[in-house]
């Protein structure tokens, strides 16, 4: 049940990015939301502001979803996101962890962290740049 609930909430955030709907995005985030990204920290206003000029994502696919209860009324959703940014040629992959808090009958996102995936090699295995690549 937790996995289904949090997955639906997370997809609603991604759907807002696809539609360019800043209001829907903001409604899913806590007023004190904190995002941790490769570009730095972001609050709710920062996260929603990216949509003021329209959609930022064309398509997305969430896989390897995992949910963990973090005590009463809190849950962690972690997953792999494959997506195509609007106006970009190459797809991107990142691993995401989001913490959701139960509010009334629903959930609100209080924290999210994105970790860009390492590039895949010719054998499909992801490696840190310091690892030797087999030939």
Short mmCIF file of C-alpha atoms in Angstrom, two decimals:
data_model
loop_
_atom_site.label_atom_id
_atom_site.label_comp_id
_atom_site.label_asym_id
_atom_site.label_seq_id
_atom_site.Cartn_x
_atom_site.Cartn_y
_atom_site.Cartn_z
CA UNK A 1 0.00 0.00 0.00
CA UNK A 2 2.79 2.46 0.90
CA UNK A 3 4.60 1.79 -2.38
CA UNK A 4 1.41 2.36 -4.38
CA UNK A 5 0.54 5.56 -2.52
CA UNK A 6 3.98 7.13 -2.74
CA UNK A 7 4.48 6.04 -6.36
CA UNK A 8 1.24 7.75 -7.35
CA UNK A 9 2.30 10.93 -5.53
CA UNK A 10 5.74 10.92 -7.15
CA UNK A 11 4.25 10.38 -10.60
CA UNK A 12 1.98 13.38 -9.96
CA UNK A 13 5.11 15.53 -9.47
CA UNK A 14 6.61 14.21 -12.72
CA UNK A 15 3.28 14.74 -14.52
CA UNK A 16 3.33 18.39 -13.38
CA UNK A 17 6.81 18.73 -14.92
CA UNK A 18 5.51 17.25 -18.20
CA UNK A 19 2.48 19.60 -18.24
CA UNK A 20 4.44 22.64 -17.04
CA UNK A 21 1.94 23.04 -14.19
CA UNK A 22 3.68 25.06 -11.45
CA UNK A 23 0.54 25.19 -9.28
CA UNK A 24 0.12 21.40 -9.29
CA UNK A 25 3.83 21.01 -8.53
CA UNK A 26 3.70 23.43 -5.58
CA UNK A 27 0.56 21.74 -4.20
CA UNK A 28 2.49 18.46 -3.90
CA UNK A 29 5.41 20.01 -1.99
CA UNK A 30 5.53 21.02 1.67
CA UNK A 31 6.04 24.74 2.35
CA UNK A 32 9.38 23.82 3.93
CA UNK A 33 10.33 21.40 1.09
CA UNK A 34 14.07 20.82 0.56
CA UNK A 35 15.50 19.48 -2.68
CA UNK A 36 19.13 18.42 -3.02
CA UNK A 37 20.39 18.42 -6.59
CA UNK A 38 23.69 18.51 -8.46
CA UNK A 39 23.11 22.27 -8.83
CA UNK A 40 22.61 22.77 -5.08
CA UNK A 41 19.68 23.19 -2.72
CA UNK A 42 16.15 24.18 -3.73
CA UNK A 43 13.02 25.11 -1.81
CA UNK A 44 9.41 24.78 -2.93
CA UNK A 45 9.45 28.11 -4.77
CA UNK A 46 12.62 27.13 -6.65
CA UNK A 47 11.18 23.76 -7.64
CA UNK A 48 7.97 25.29 -8.99
CA UNK A 49 9.71 28.28 -10.63
CA UNK A 50 11.34 25.97 -13.17
CA UNK A 51 7.86 25.57 -14.70
CA UNK A 52 7.08 29.27 -15.21
CA UNK A 53 8.19 28.99 -18.85
CA UNK A 54 6.40 25.71 -19.49
CA UNK A 55 7.19 21.99 -19.29
CA UNK A 56 10.70 20.89 -18.36
CA UNK A 57 10.27 17.17 -19.09
CA UNK A 58 8.91 15.54 -22.26
CA UNK A 59 8.77 11.92 -21.11
CA UNK A 60 9.73 9.89 -18.06
CA UNK A 61 9.79 6.34 -16.77
CA UNK A 62 10.17 5.38 -13.10
CA UNK A 63 11.54 1.91 -12.34
CA UNK A 64 13.10 -0.05 -9.48
CA UNK A 65 10.68 1.64 -7.05
CA UNK A 66 11.18 0.86 -3.36
CA UNK A 67 9.28 2.22 -0.36
CA UNK A 68 10.25 2.29 3.30
CA UNK A 69 8.18 3.43 6.27
CA UNK A 70 10.03 6.06 8.30
CA UNK A 71 7.80 5.98 11.36
CA UNK A 72 4.24 7.13 11.80
CA UNK A 73 3.04 9.20 8.88
CA UNK A 74 6.30 9.29 6.89
CA UNK A 75 7.59 7.25 3.98
CA UNK A 76 10.65 7.10 1.74
CA UNK A 77 10.36 6.35 -1.97
CA UNK A 78 13.53 5.55 -3.92
CA UNK A 79 13.66 4.78 -7.63
CA UNK A 80 15.45 5.05 -10.96
CA UNK A 81 14.16 7.79 -13.26
CA UNK A 82 14.80 7.75 -17.01
CA UNK A 83 13.62 10.96 -18.63
CA UNK A 84 13.94 13.33 -21.55
CA UNK A 85 14.20 17.05 -20.79
CA UNK A 86 12.27 19.42 -23.02
CA UNK A 87 14.43 20.56 -25.92
CA UNK A 88 17.27 18.11 -25.25
CA UNK A 89 18.37 15.29 -27.54
CA UNK A 90 19.78 12.82 -25.02
CA UNK A 91 17.82 11.03 -22.31
CA UNK A 92 19.04 11.21 -18.71
CA UNK A 93 19.01 8.74 -15.84
CA UNK A 94 19.13 9.50 -12.14
CA UNK A 95 18.36 7.83 -8.85
CA UNK A 96 15.88 9.68 -6.66
CA UNK A 97 14.91 9.45 -3.00
CA UNK A 98 11.88 11.38 -1.76
CA UNK A 99 10.44 11.62 1.73
CA UNK A 100 6.69 12.04 1.95
CA UNK A 101 4.60 13.02 4.99
CA UNK A 102 0.98 12.02 5.47
CA UNK A 103 -1.32 15.04 5.52
CA UNK A 104 -5.00 14.30 6.08
CA UNK A 105 -6.08 11.76 3.48
CA UNK A 106 -3.03 12.35 1.26
CA UNK A 107 0.73 12.83 1.21
CA UNK A 108 3.02 15.84 0.75
CA UNK A 109 6.66 15.80 -0.35
CA UNK A 110 9.03 17.20 2.28
CA UNK A 111 12.42 16.19 0.82
CA UNK A 112 13.91 14.94 -2.43
CA UNK A 113 17.45 14.16 -3.55
CA UNK A 114 18.54 13.34 -7.10
CA UNK A 115 21.76 11.48 -7.89
CA UNK A 116 22.82 11.40 -11.56
CA UNK A 117 23.50 7.85 -12.73
CA UNK A 118 26.96 6.89 -13.92
CA UNK A 119 27.17 6.35 -17.67
CA UNK A 120 26.80 2.77 -18.83
CA UNK A 121 29.68 1.09 -20.59
CA UNK A 122 29.53 -1.16 -23.63
CA UNK A 123 28.72 -4.14 -21.39
CA UNK A 124 25.80 -2.32 -19.71
CA UNK A 125 27.51 -2.08 -16.32
CA UNK A 126 27.75 1.29 -14.59
CA UNK A 127 31.17 2.08 -13.17
CA UNK A 128 32.77 4.93 -11.30
CA UNK A 129 35.35 6.70 -13.43
CA UNK A 130 38.15 5.41 -11.18
CA UNK A 131 37.29 1.78 -11.93
CA UNK A 132 39.14 0.08 -14.77
CA UNK A 133 36.95 -0.78 -17.72
CA UNK A 134 37.38 -4.36 -19.02
CA UNK A 135 38.24 -4.71 -22.68
#
